[in-house]
mmCIF file of C-alpha atoms in Angstrom:
data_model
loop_
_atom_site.group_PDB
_atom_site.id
_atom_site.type_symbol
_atom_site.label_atom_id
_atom_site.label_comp_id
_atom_site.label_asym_id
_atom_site.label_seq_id
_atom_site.Cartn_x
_atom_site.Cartn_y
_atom_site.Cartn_z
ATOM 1 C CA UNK A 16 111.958 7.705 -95.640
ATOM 2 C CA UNK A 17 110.580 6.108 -92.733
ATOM 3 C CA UNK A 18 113.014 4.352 -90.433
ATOM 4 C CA UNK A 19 111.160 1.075 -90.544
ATOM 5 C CA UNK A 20 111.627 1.353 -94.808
ATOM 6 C CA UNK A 21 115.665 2.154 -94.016
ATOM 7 C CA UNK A 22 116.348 -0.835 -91.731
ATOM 8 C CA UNK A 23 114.264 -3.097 -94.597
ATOM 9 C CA UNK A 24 117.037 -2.061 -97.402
ATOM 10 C CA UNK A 25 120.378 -2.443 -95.051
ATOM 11 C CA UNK A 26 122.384 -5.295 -95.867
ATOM 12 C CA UNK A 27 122.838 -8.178 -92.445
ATOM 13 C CA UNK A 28 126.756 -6.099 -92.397
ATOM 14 C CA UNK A 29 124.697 -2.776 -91.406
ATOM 15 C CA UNK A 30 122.111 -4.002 -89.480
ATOM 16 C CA UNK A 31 125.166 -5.088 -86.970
ATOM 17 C CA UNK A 32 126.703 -2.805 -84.786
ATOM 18 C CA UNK A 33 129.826 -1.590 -86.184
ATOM 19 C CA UNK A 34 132.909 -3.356 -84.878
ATOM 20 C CA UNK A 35 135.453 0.030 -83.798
ATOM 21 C CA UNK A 36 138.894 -1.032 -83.085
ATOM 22 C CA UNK A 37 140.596 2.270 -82.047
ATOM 23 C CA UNK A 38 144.560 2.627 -82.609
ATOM 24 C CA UNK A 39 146.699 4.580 -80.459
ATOM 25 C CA UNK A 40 149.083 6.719 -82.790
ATOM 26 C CA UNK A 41 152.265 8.453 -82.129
ATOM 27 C CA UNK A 42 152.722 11.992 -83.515
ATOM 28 C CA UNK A 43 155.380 10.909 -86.613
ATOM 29 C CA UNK A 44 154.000 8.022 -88.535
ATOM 30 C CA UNK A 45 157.146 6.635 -89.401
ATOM 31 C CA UNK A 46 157.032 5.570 -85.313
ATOM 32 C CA UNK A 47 153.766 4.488 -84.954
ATOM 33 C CA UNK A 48 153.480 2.552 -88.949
ATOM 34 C CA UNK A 49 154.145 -1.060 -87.934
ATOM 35 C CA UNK A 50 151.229 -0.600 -85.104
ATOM 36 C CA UNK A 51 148.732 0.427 -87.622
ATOM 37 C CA UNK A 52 149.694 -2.075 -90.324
ATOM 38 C CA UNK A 53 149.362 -5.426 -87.496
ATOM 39 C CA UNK A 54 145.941 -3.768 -87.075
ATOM 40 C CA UNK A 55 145.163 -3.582 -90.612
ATOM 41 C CA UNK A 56 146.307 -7.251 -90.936
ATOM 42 C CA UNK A 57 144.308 -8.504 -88.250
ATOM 43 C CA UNK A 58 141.289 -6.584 -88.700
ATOM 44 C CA UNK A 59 138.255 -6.918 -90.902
ATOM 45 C CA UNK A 60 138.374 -4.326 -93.529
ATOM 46 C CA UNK A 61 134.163 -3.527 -92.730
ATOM 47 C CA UNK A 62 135.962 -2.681 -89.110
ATOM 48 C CA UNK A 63 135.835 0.933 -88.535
ATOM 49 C CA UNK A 64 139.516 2.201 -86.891
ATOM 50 C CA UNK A 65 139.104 4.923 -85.076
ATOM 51 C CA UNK A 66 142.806 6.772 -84.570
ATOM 52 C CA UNK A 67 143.577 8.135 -81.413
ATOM 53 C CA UNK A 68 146.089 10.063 -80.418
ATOM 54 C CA UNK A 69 146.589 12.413 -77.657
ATOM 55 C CA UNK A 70 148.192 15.207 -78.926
ATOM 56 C CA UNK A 71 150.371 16.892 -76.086
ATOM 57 C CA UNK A 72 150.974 20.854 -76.867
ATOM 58 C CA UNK A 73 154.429 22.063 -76.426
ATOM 59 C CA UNK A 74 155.290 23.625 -73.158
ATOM 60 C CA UNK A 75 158.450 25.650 -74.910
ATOM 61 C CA UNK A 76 157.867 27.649 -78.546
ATOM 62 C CA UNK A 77 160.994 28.346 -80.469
ATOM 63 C CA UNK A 78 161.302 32.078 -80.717
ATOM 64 C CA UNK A 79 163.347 34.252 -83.208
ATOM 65 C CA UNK A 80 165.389 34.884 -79.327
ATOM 66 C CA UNK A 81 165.303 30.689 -78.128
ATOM 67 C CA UNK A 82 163.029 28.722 -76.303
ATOM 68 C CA UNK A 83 160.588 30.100 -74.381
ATOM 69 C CA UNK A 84 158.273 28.267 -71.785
ATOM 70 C CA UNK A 85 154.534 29.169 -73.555
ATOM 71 C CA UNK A 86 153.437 31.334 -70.298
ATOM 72 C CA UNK A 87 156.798 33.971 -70.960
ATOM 73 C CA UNK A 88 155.198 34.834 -74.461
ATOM 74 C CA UNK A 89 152.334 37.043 -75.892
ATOM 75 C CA UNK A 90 148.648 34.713 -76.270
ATOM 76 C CA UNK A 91 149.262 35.406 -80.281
ATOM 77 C CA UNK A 92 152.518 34.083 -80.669
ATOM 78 C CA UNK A 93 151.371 30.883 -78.356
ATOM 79 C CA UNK A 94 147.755 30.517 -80.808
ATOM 80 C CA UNK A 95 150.239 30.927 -83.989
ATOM 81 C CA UNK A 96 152.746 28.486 -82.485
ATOM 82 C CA UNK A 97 149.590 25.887 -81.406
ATOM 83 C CA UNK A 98 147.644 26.439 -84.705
ATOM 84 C CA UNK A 99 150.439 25.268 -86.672
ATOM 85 C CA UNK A 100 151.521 22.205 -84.463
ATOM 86 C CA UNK A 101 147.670 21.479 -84.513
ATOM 87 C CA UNK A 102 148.161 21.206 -88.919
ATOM 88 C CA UNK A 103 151.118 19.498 -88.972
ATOM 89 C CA UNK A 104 149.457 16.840 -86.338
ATOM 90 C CA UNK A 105 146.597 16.395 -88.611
ATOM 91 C CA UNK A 106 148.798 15.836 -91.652
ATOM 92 C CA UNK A 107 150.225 13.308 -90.143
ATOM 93 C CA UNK A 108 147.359 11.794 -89.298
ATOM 94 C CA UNK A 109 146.001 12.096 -92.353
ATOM 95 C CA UNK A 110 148.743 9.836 -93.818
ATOM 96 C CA UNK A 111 147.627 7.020 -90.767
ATOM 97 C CA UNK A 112 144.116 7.322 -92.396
ATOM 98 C CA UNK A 113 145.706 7.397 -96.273
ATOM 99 C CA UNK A 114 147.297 4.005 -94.822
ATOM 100 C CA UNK A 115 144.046 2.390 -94.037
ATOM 101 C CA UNK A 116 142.450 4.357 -97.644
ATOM 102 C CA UNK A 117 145.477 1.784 -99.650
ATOM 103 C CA UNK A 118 143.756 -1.579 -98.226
ATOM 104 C CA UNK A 119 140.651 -0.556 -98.485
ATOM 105 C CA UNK A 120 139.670 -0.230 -94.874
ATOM 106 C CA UNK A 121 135.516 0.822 -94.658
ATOM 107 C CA UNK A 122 135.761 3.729 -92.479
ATOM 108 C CA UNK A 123 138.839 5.217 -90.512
ATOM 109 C CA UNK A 124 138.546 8.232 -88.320
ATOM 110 C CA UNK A 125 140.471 10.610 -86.557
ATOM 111 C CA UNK A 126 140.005 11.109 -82.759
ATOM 112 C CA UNK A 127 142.590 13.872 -81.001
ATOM 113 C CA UNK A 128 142.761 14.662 -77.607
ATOM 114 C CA UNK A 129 144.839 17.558 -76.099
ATOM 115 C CA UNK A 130 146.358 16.847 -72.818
ATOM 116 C CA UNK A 131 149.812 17.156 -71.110
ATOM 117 C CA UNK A 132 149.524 13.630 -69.952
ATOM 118 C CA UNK A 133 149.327 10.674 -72.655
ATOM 119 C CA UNK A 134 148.277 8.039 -70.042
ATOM 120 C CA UNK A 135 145.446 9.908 -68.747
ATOM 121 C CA UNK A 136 144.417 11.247 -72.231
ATOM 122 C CA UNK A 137 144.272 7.597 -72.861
ATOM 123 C CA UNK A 138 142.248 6.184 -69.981
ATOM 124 C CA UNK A 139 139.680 9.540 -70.566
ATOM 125 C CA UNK A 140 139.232 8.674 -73.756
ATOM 126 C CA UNK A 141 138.586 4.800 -73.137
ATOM 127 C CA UNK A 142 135.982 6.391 -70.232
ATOM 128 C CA UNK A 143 134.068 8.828 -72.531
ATOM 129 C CA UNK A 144 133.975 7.281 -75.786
ATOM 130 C CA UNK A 145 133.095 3.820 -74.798
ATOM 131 C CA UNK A 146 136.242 2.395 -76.047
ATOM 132 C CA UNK A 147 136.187 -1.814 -75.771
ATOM 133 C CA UNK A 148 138.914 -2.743 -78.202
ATOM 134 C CA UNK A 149 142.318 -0.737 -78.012
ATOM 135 C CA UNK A 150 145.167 -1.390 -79.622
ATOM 136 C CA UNK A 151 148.689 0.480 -78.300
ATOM 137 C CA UNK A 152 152.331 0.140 -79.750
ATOM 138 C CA UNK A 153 154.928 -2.190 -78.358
ATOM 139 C CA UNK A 154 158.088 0.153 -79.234
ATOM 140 C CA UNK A 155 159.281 -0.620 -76.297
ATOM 141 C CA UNK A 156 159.948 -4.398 -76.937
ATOM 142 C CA UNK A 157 162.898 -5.595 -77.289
ATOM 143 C CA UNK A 158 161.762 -7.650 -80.092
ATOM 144 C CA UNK A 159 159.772 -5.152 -81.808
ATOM 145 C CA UNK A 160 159.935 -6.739 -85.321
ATOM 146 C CA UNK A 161 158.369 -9.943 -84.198
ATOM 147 C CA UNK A 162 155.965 -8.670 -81.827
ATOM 148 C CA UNK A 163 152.304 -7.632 -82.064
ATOM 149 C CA UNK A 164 151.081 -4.547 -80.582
ATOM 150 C CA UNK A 165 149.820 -4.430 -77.266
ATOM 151 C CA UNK A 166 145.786 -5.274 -77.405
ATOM 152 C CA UNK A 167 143.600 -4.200 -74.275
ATOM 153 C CA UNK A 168 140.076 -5.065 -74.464
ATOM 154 C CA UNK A 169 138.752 -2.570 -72.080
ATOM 155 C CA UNK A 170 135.791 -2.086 -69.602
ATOM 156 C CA UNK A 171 136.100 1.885 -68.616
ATOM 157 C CA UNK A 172 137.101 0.136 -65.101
ATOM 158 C CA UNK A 173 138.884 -3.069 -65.488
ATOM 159 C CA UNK A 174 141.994 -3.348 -68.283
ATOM 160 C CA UNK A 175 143.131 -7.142 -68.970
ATOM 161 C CA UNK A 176 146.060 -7.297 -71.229
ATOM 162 C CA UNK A 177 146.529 -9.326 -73.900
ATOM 163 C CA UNK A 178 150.197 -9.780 -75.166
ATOM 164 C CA UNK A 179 151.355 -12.280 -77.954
ATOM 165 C CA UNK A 180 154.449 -13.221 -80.081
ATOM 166 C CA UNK A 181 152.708 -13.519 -83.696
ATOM 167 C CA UNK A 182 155.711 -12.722 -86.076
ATOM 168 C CA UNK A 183 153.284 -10.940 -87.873
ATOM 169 C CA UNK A 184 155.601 -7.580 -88.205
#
């Protein structure tokens, strides 16, 4: 079908660009839950959530002998050790996208980077994929239950920070 035809039979909600909001998850979902539900709350449900997390690979593999640093082992038992943090990552990541599945949500992806270092994982990401709206847990609060997540609307150079009490969680 000619694109001229296609753009004729989208509705005004596709002919828009596609709002992204992208969530920064932590590895066990029970963690990183209340983050995703105060975005699910405050987002449109035709907003596509993108999920990011950095995924940092163990430096030390449990061995049959102990820990081990990953450069005192053999490559295979370092690619059997990875390959299987690597599924259980994306299991639990698949319940952060079964989350957004339960209300609905029009599209939620996964997006994993590998890095040792979360921070500049994150600020690569927000560089390379464009990221404008970013939305980051606020664990560290004192007042967790009562406050929202942290929400940076990003330029890949300039970060202003955006911080409210909602008693939304």
């Amino acid at each position: 079908m000619p694109a001229e035809a296609a753009s004729s039979q989208t509705g005004p909600r596709e002919m828009e660009e596609e709002e992204e909001v992208y969530v920064a998850v932590v590895k066990q979902v029970k963690e990183g839950k209340a983050n995703l539900a105060w975005v699910l709350q405050n987002t449109s449900k035709y907003c596509k959530i993108v999920l990011l997390h950095v995924h940092q690979p163990a430096k030390r593999i449990p061995t049959a002998l102990g820990w081990f640093l990953a450069s005192q082992l053999e490559d295979q038992e370092v690619a059997a050790y990875r390959r299987m943090e690597r599924e259980n990552m994306h299991r639990n990541l698949d319940e952060y996208v079964n989350m957004c599945s339960q209300v609905k949500v029009h599209k939620a992806e996964k997006l994993v980077i590998e890095m040792d270092d979360i921070a500049k994982g994150l600020t690569e990401s927000i560089i390379s994929h464009g990221i404008t709206k970013l939305v980051m847990g606020a664990a560290a609060c004192k007042n967790y239950s009562r406050c929202s997540p942290l929400t940076f609307r990003c330029n890949p150079l300039t970060f202003s920070t955006l911080y409210g009490f909602t008693g939304l969680l």
